[in-house]
C-alpha cells in the first residue's frame, strides 16, 4: 500500500470520526438529523453553503471543462457569483418563513405556501430525481480521486463502492452535524491546495500565466474564446441564467438554510462569498496547464486532468494530501445530498400516505433509505459515461423548474395557485426529460431558427414554458379555486 493511499484513508477515518463525535450527546431526532436543531451560526452556515460550491465537480469537473472546452468553462464562476446576489434577498425570506412554521425540508415549504400536499410530493420527487445525478458526480469524483491517487492499486469501481459504503455510514450516524464539522477541514484544505496548484503549476511549466495562455492559444487556436455555435455566447448566457435561478432550489440547500440561527447570516455570506468563489479561477488554471502537459484526455476522461497532471508533478505523499482534500469534497456535499433525498422520501412522500406515523419512525425510515439511495447512485455511476459537468447541468435543468412557483410564493398576495404551480412544474419537467431522453437539442428540433436560438440551453426554454403555463392555469382556475379547494389539506 503506497503512502498516497494511506493518507487518503487517514482522511476518510478522520471524517467518520468527526461524524460520530459531532452527534455525541445529541438526541438525533428529525430536527437534529436534518437541520441541526436550527442552531448553526454564521461560520458553520457559511461552510455548509460553501460545501455546495467546492464539490468534486469544482475540484475535478471544473478543471476538466477548462481542459476540454476552454472559455465556456467560465460559466461556473459567473453563475455562482451572481447566485450570491440573489441570495441576499431570497434566503432571509425563506429562513424567516421556515422558522415561523417549523419547516424541515424544501417540500414542506411548498406544502405550507400553497396548502397542497400534492405539490409537496411533486416537489419532493423533483428533488429526488434531480439530486441523483449530483450524487453520481460525488461518487464518480470520489472514485477517480482514490483510483488515480492510489496509482491504480484500487480500481475505479472498487473506489466507488468504498466511497458509497463510507458515505452511507457517515450519513446514518451523524446527519447534518457530521457534514458541518467535516466542512471546516475540507474548506481550509481546498483553499490551500487549489490556490497552490493554480499558482504553482502554470509557473512551474510555463513561467507564468500569460505564457501559459499564449502556449495554449498557439497549440489550439480559438480554444480560449467562445465558439460560433454549440457552446456559444447564447448558450453561455442562457446557462448562467438557468443556474442562477436553480442554485438555491436544491433540497440540501434548504436544509442548510433552515439550520441557521438568524436570517442575517445569509446577507453576510452574500457579501463575503463572491470573493471566496474566485478560488475557482485557480481550478481553471490547472485545467489549462494540463492541456499541453497531459494531452489526449477526451470525453469523460477530461475530468482526470487535475490528478494526472499532479501525479506527473509531485511526490506520492503530496498526491495523498490532494486526494484527501478531494475525498472531503465528495463527503460533505454527498452526505447532504443523501440525507436530503432520504428525508424527502420519508417525510414528504411516505408520511403523506401514512400521516399517523411519528417523527421518530420517519427518522428510522430515512436512515434505512440512505443505503438504498446509495446503491441506486452506485449503479448509475458505474454504468454512465457522462462528464461531471453534463450531469450537473442535467440536474439543474430539472430542479430549476421549481423556481417560478417558489418566487411567486414569496409575494404577500401570491397570484399563483396550486393548480398553476403543479401544471407549470410538470410541463417544464416533461420538456427537459423528453429532449434529454431523445438526445435532441433546440437546433435539431427547430433547424430553421437562428444559430443563437439553436444554442440556447434547453432548461431555460423549459423554464419559460413552465412560467407561461403556470400563469395561464392559475388564471383559468382562479374563479373556481374556492369551489375546488378541499375543506382540509389532507383531502388533496
XYZ file of C-alpha atoms in Angstrom:
492
model
C 0.000 0.000 0.000
C 1.559 3.317 -1.098
C 1.838 6.426 1.039
C -0.766 8.344 -1.012
C -3.433 5.741 -0.346
C -2.580 5.654 3.367
C -3.034 9.414 3.618
C -6.387 9.258 1.804
C -7.609 6.501 4.125
C -6.496 8.592 7.105
C -8.685 11.453 5.873
C -11.584 9.061 5.456
C -11.216 7.746 9.002
C -10.931 11.307 10.309
C -14.189 12.309 8.630
C -16.021 9.271 10.020
C -14.624 10.061 13.486
C -15.842 13.661 13.200
C -19.260 12.380 12.162
C -19.512 10.123 15.208
C -18.091 12.770 17.527
C -20.402 15.517 16.269
C -23.551 13.548 17.144
C -22.397 12.620 20.652
C -24.722 13.828 23.383
C -27.482 14.830 20.965
C -30.906 13.286 20.649
C -30.824 12.662 16.898
C -34.487 13.332 16.243
C -35.688 14.529 12.829
C -34.884 18.187 13.501
C -31.364 17.444 14.777
C -30.590 14.966 11.990
C -31.770 17.194 9.135
C -31.305 20.838 10.213
C -29.043 20.595 13.282
C -31.672 21.919 15.680
C -31.579 25.253 13.790
C -28.623 26.308 15.930
C -25.737 26.876 13.489
C -24.070 30.273 13.497
C -22.668 32.336 10.631
C -19.416 30.392 10.180
C -20.995 26.942 10.108
C -23.785 28.035 7.751
C -21.180 29.670 5.507
C -19.208 26.431 5.370
C -22.307 24.356 4.663
C -23.296 26.668 1.823
C -19.724 26.706 0.547
C -19.844 22.928 0.616
C -22.292 23.207 -2.261
C -19.674 25.122 -4.289
C -16.479 23.212 -3.645
C -17.614 19.729 -4.541
C -15.834 17.107 -6.612
C -17.301 18.901 -9.621
C -15.402 22.110 -8.925
C -12.317 20.106 -7.939
C -12.256 17.776 -10.972
C -15.089 18.818 -13.288
C -14.079 22.500 -13.363
C -10.537 21.688 -14.439
C -11.945 19.048 -16.812
C -14.112 21.620 -18.575
C -11.243 24.090 -18.837
C -9.187 21.227 -20.323
C -11.838 20.034 -22.761
C -13.978 23.096 -23.559
C -11.914 26.210 -22.937
C -13.665 29.568 -22.451
C -17.208 28.159 -21.889
C -15.949 26.727 -18.578
C -16.167 30.233 -17.129
C -19.928 29.756 -16.757
C -19.162 28.050 -13.416
C -17.531 31.148 -11.952
C -20.145 33.558 -13.300
C -23.301 31.753 -12.211
C -22.083 31.057 -8.676
C -21.077 34.690 -8.140
C -24.403 36.016 -9.457
C -26.292 33.489 -7.328
C -24.975 35.177 -4.199
C -26.529 38.451 -5.342
C -29.906 36.695 -5.488
C -29.322 35.068 -2.098
C -29.090 38.463 -0.362
C -32.863 38.884 -0.749
C -34.069 35.327 -1.278
C -32.595 33.308 1.600
C -33.595 35.520 4.562
C -37.219 35.309 3.389
C -37.076 31.521 3.095
C -35.400 31.215 6.511
C -37.913 33.514 8.233
C -40.909 31.627 6.872
C -39.364 28.237 7.699
C -38.563 29.376 11.247
C -42.098 30.639 11.852
C -43.684 27.450 10.519
C -41.076 24.935 11.802
C -40.334 23.536 8.350
C -37.696 20.831 7.904
C -37.473 20.229 4.156
C -37.887 22.027 0.861
C -41.095 20.135 0.210
C -42.543 21.452 3.495
C -42.096 24.962 2.101
C -44.263 24.274 -0.950
C -46.891 22.435 1.113
C -47.171 25.337 3.558
C -47.159 28.105 0.958
C -49.701 26.525 -1.398
C -51.645 24.438 1.151
C -51.181 21.437 -1.109
C -49.586 18.148 -0.046
C -49.815 17.094 -3.701
C -47.474 19.922 -4.663
C -45.233 18.921 -1.753
C -44.993 15.363 -3.080
C -44.256 16.656 -6.586
C -41.520 18.975 -5.264
C -40.030 16.101 -3.268
C -39.949 13.800 -6.300
C -38.418 16.546 -8.457
C -35.745 17.000 -5.801
C -35.022 13.281 -5.625
C -34.739 12.848 -9.408
C -32.587 15.971 -9.751
C -30.212 15.026 -6.944
C -29.414 11.523 -8.191
C -27.138 12.852 -10.998
C -25.386 15.097 -8.454
C -24.828 12.181 -6.061
C -23.412 10.304 -9.049
C -20.998 13.203 -9.590
C -19.759 12.937 -5.991
C -19.288 9.166 -6.202
C -17.669 9.396 -9.604
C -15.295 12.068 -8.366
C -14.502 10.086 -5.257
C -13.790 7.011 -7.391
C -11.491 8.982 -9.683
C -9.608 10.503 -6.767
C -8.997 7.250 -4.904
C -8.188 5.263 -8.054
C -5.794 7.822 -9.520
C -4.143 8.792 -6.221
C -3.555 5.115 -5.379
C -1.637 4.821 -8.670
C -4.083 2.151 -9.848
C -3.851 -0.023 -6.725
C -7.615 0.415 -6.316
C -9.824 0.312 -9.398
C -12.465 2.921 -10.172
C -15.336 0.531 -9.367
C -13.739 -0.583 -6.090
C -13.210 3.041 -5.096
C -16.844 3.891 -5.866
C -18.084 1.017 -3.692
C -15.756 2.010 -0.854
C -16.934 5.597 -1.103
C -20.618 4.663 -1.156
C -20.272 2.443 1.924
C -18.317 5.109 3.823
C -20.768 7.818 2.824
C -23.728 5.695 3.931
C -22.241 5.039 7.368
C -21.276 8.687 7.727
C -24.780 9.975 6.937
C -26.689 7.424 9.016
C -24.650 8.220 12.119
C -24.235 11.970 12.058
C -26.766 13.614 9.742
C -26.031 17.298 9.111
C -23.745 17.610 12.178
C -21.003 15.500 10.603
C -21.255 17.463 7.364
C -20.674 20.807 9.024
C -17.660 19.693 11.074
C -16.046 17.968 8.101
C -16.730 21.090 6.015
C -14.411 23.061 8.301
C -11.425 20.868 7.424
C -12.486 20.476 3.802
C -12.682 24.195 3.054
C -9.371 25.024 4.711
C -7.657 22.304 2.679
C -9.442 23.151 -0.555
C -8.496 26.816 -0.442
C -4.865 25.962 0.315
C -4.499 23.187 -2.273
C -6.450 24.793 -5.120
C -4.624 28.063 -4.565
C -1.248 26.322 -4.545
C -1.913 24.174 -7.629
C -3.414 27.057 -9.603
C -0.387 29.266 -8.963
C 2.446 26.729 -8.903
C 1.627 24.604 -11.955
C 1.419 27.437 -14.569
C 4.638 28.960 -13.185
C 6.388 25.576 -12.996
C 5.578 24.570 -16.564
C 5.223 27.910 -18.394
C 6.954 30.511 -16.161
C 3.686 32.376 -15.625
C 0.029 32.783 -16.544
C 0.467 34.813 -19.702
C 2.948 32.348 -21.243
C 0.548 29.526 -20.351
C -2.349 31.148 -22.214
C -0.102 32.046 -25.138
C 1.066 28.424 -25.403
C -2.497 27.091 -25.270
C -3.655 29.592 -27.899
C -0.763 28.679 -30.172
C -1.426 24.946 -29.823
C -5.233 25.244 -30.101
C -6.180 28.478 -31.919
C -9.590 29.805 -30.883
C -9.826 27.499 -27.866
C -9.805 30.404 -25.428
C -12.831 32.163 -26.926
C -16.448 31.153 -27.339
C -17.237 29.095 -30.441
C -19.694 30.437 -33.023
C -22.062 27.529 -32.424
C -22.675 24.929 -29.725
C -21.226 26.337 -26.503
C -21.613 29.832 -27.891
C -22.355 33.134 -26.163
C -26.125 32.457 -26.254
C -25.568 29.040 -24.650
C -23.372 30.706 -22.026
C -25.900 33.426 -21.122
C -28.907 31.074 -21.035
C -26.990 28.530 -18.952
C -25.869 31.168 -16.445
C -29.454 32.444 -16.061
C -30.785 28.908 -15.599
C -28.179 28.046 -12.978
C -28.602 31.299 -11.049
C -32.326 30.588 -10.720
C -31.648 26.983 -9.783
C -28.728 27.479 -7.407
C -30.893 27.687 -4.280
C -33.564 25.244 -5.435
C -31.654 22.165 -4.288
C -33.288 20.450 -1.281
C -29.974 20.116 0.568
C -29.506 23.892 0.279
C -32.849 24.384 2.013
C -31.603 22.127 4.834
C -28.515 24.330 5.196
C -30.692 27.476 5.185
C -33.030 26.089 7.842
C -30.082 25.261 10.110
C -29.155 28.930 10.595
C -29.665 30.690 13.915
C -30.517 34.025 12.257
C -31.563 35.333 8.847
C -28.776 37.929 8.973
C -26.287 35.137 8.323
C -27.221 34.984 4.648
C -26.652 38.662 3.946
C -23.174 38.415 5.483
C -22.477 35.346 3.353
C -23.708 37.109 0.215
C -21.117 39.846 0.774
C -18.176 37.526 1.503
C -18.843 34.516 -0.695
C -18.176 36.036 -4.163
C -14.565 36.613 -3.092
C -14.390 33.007 -1.925
C -15.689 31.881 -5.317
C -12.708 33.467 -7.084
C -10.724 30.417 -5.964
C -12.386 28.592 -8.853
C -10.138 30.545 -11.224
C -7.209 28.526 -9.926
C -9.050 25.308 -10.806
C -9.328 26.555 -14.399
C -5.611 27.427 -14.450
C -4.807 23.809 -13.594
C -7.021 22.577 -16.443
C -5.422 24.962 -18.948
C -1.930 23.881 -17.820
C -2.844 20.223 -18.301
C -3.861 20.751 -21.958
C -0.256 20.637 -23.141
C 1.261 18.574 -20.328
C -1.171 15.620 -20.249
C -2.684 15.655 -23.747
C -5.067 13.085 -25.162
C -7.807 13.052 -22.499
C -11.136 13.048 -24.341
C -14.774 12.945 -23.260
C -15.313 11.974 -19.638
C -11.557 11.393 -19.200
C -11.069 15.172 -19.198
C -12.124 15.049 -15.545
C -8.828 13.253 -14.845
C -6.713 16.228 -15.927
C -6.026 17.720 -12.473
C -4.954 14.439 -10.907
C -2.956 13.239 -13.931
C -1.003 16.488 -14.017
C -0.463 16.410 -10.249
C 0.801 12.796 -10.373
C 3.341 13.763 -13.038
C 4.489 16.741 -10.977
C 4.512 15.836 -7.276
C 5.712 13.089 -4.931
C 3.227 10.431 -3.720
C 2.860 11.940 -0.235
C 1.566 15.199 -1.719
C -0.745 13.290 -4.061
C -2.181 11.737 -0.907
C -2.934 15.190 0.521
C -4.562 16.287 -2.756
C -6.557 13.056 -2.770
C -7.586 13.544 0.857
C -8.881 17.041 0.108
C -10.724 15.701 -2.917
C -12.239 12.955 -0.782
C -13.694 15.561 1.577
C -15.181 17.469 -1.378
C -17.228 14.336 -2.073
C -18.177 13.529 1.512
C -19.586 16.913 2.564
C -21.965 17.603 -0.349
C -22.552 13.862 -0.847
C -23.733 13.468 2.742
C -26.057 16.474 2.413
C -27.485 15.054 -0.806
C -28.072 11.568 0.573
C -29.662 12.936 3.727
C -31.916 15.277 1.749
C -33.128 12.560 -0.631
C -33.839 10.174 2.240
C -35.678 12.866 4.224
C -37.809 13.890 1.254
C -38.866 10.312 0.534
C -39.581 9.501 4.190
C -41.158 12.734 5.402
C -42.696 14.293 2.322
C -43.766 11.231 0.363
C -44.235 8.285 2.739
C -45.725 10.321 5.597
C -48.361 11.841 3.314
C -49.746 8.339 2.822
C -49.264 7.376 6.491
C -49.868 10.614 8.433
C -50.183 8.884 11.805
C -46.518 7.792 11.952
C -44.251 9.554 14.449
C -41.192 11.654 13.662
C -39.023 9.004 15.309
C -40.367 6.437 12.845
C -39.652 8.860 9.977
C -36.041 9.261 11.137
C -35.583 5.472 11.213
C -37.098 5.134 7.734
C -34.925 7.953 6.354
C -31.794 6.261 7.697
C -32.867 2.941 6.186
C -33.369 4.643 2.826
C -29.817 6.009 2.785
C -28.125 2.744 1.690
C -30.854 2.107 -0.908
C -30.315 5.524 -2.468
C -26.557 4.972 -2.343
C -26.955 1.684 -4.255
C -29.004 3.398 -6.966
C -26.350 6.094 -7.286
C -23.591 3.460 -7.493
C -25.430 1.747 -10.361
C -25.624 4.946 -12.402
C -22.043 5.864 -11.508
C -20.669 2.586 -12.825
C -22.910 2.498 -15.899
C -22.704 6.060 -17.168
C -20.024 7.811 -19.198
C -21.123 11.448 -18.987
C -18.764 14.156 -17.831
C -19.370 15.696 -14.419
C -20.464 18.971 -15.969
C -23.075 17.266 -18.167
C -24.549 15.508 -15.121
C -24.673 18.734 -13.101
C -26.355 20.627 -15.946
C -28.968 17.895 -16.338
C -29.789 18.071 -12.623
C -30.064 21.862 -12.806
C -32.450 21.732 -15.782
C -34.801 19.614 -13.657
C -34.568 21.296 -10.253
C -34.867 24.841 -11.641
C -38.438 24.077 -12.685
C -39.377 24.720 -9.030
C -38.111 28.307 -9.143
C -41.136 30.154 -10.640
C -43.548 28.697 -8.068
C -41.193 29.461 -5.198
C -40.528 33.006 -6.366
C -44.230 33.903 -6.590
C -44.894 32.264 -3.218
C -42.775 34.957 -1.562
C -45.241 37.675 -2.602
C -47.677 38.888 0.036
C -50.586 38.223 -2.334
C -49.482 35.304 -4.452
C -51.310 35.348 -7.807
C -50.335 31.720 -8.433
C -52.448 28.886 -7.066
C -51.547 25.243 -6.541
C -53.085 24.205 -9.872
C -50.889 26.606 -11.822
C -47.791 25.660 -9.827
C -48.281 21.941 -10.418
C -49.095 22.380 -14.120
C -46.058 24.600 -14.706
C -43.631 22.277 -12.947
C -44.908 19.171 -14.738
C -44.755 20.908 -18.137
C -41.191 22.099 -17.567
C -40.080 18.658 -16.408
C -41.736 16.975 -19.392
C -39.861 19.215 -21.838
C -36.482 18.598 -20.173
C -36.991 14.828 -19.890
C -38.281 14.380 -23.447
C -35.481 16.369 -25.039
C -32.829 14.740 -22.826
C -34.019 11.173 -23.486
C -34.293 11.778 -27.232
C -30.814 13.374 -27.187
C -32.230 16.305 -29.109
C -31.342 19.985 -28.963
C -33.212 23.159 -29.834
C -31.254 23.130 -33.109
C -32.275 19.612 -34.130
C -35.909 20.236 -33.219
C -36.116 23.611 -34.981
C -33.386 23.671 -37.649
C -34.685 26.878 -39.261
C -34.029 29.001 -36.154
C -31.055 31.399 -35.995
C -27.890 29.869 -34.549
C -28.153 31.902 -31.353
C -31.599 30.426 -30.685
C -30.424 26.889 -31.524
C -27.704 27.109 -28.894
C -29.992 28.096 -26.017
C -29.896 25.794 -23.010
C -32.956 23.528 -23.124
C -33.534 24.140 -19.410
C -34.176 27.852 -19.954
C -36.695 27.063 -22.701
C -38.471 24.633 -20.354
C -38.431 27.299 -17.628
C -40.056 29.872 -19.933
C -42.812 27.433 -20.922
C -43.224 26.498 -17.240
C -43.780 30.174 -16.404
C -46.369 30.674 -19.171
C -48.300 27.528 -18.251
C -48.207 28.415 -14.542
C -49.696 31.866 -15.165
C -52.292 30.607 -17.648
C -53.559 27.753 -15.481
C -53.652 29.942 -12.360
C -55.816 32.499 -14.171
C -58.068 29.777 -15.602
C -58.622 28.203 -12.176
C -58.875 31.460 -10.225
C -62.669 31.661 -10.490
C -63.061 28.032 -9.470
C -60.366 27.888 -6.785
C -62.742 28.445 -3.883
C -65.143 25.706 -5.031
C -62.304 23.283 -5.787
C -60.423 23.971 -2.530
C -60.960 20.998 -0.145
C -62.041 21.567 3.434
C -58.773 20.071 4.653
C -55.383 19.869 3.004
C -55.445 16.167 3.869
C -58.169 15.757 1.275
C -55.750 16.610 -1.503
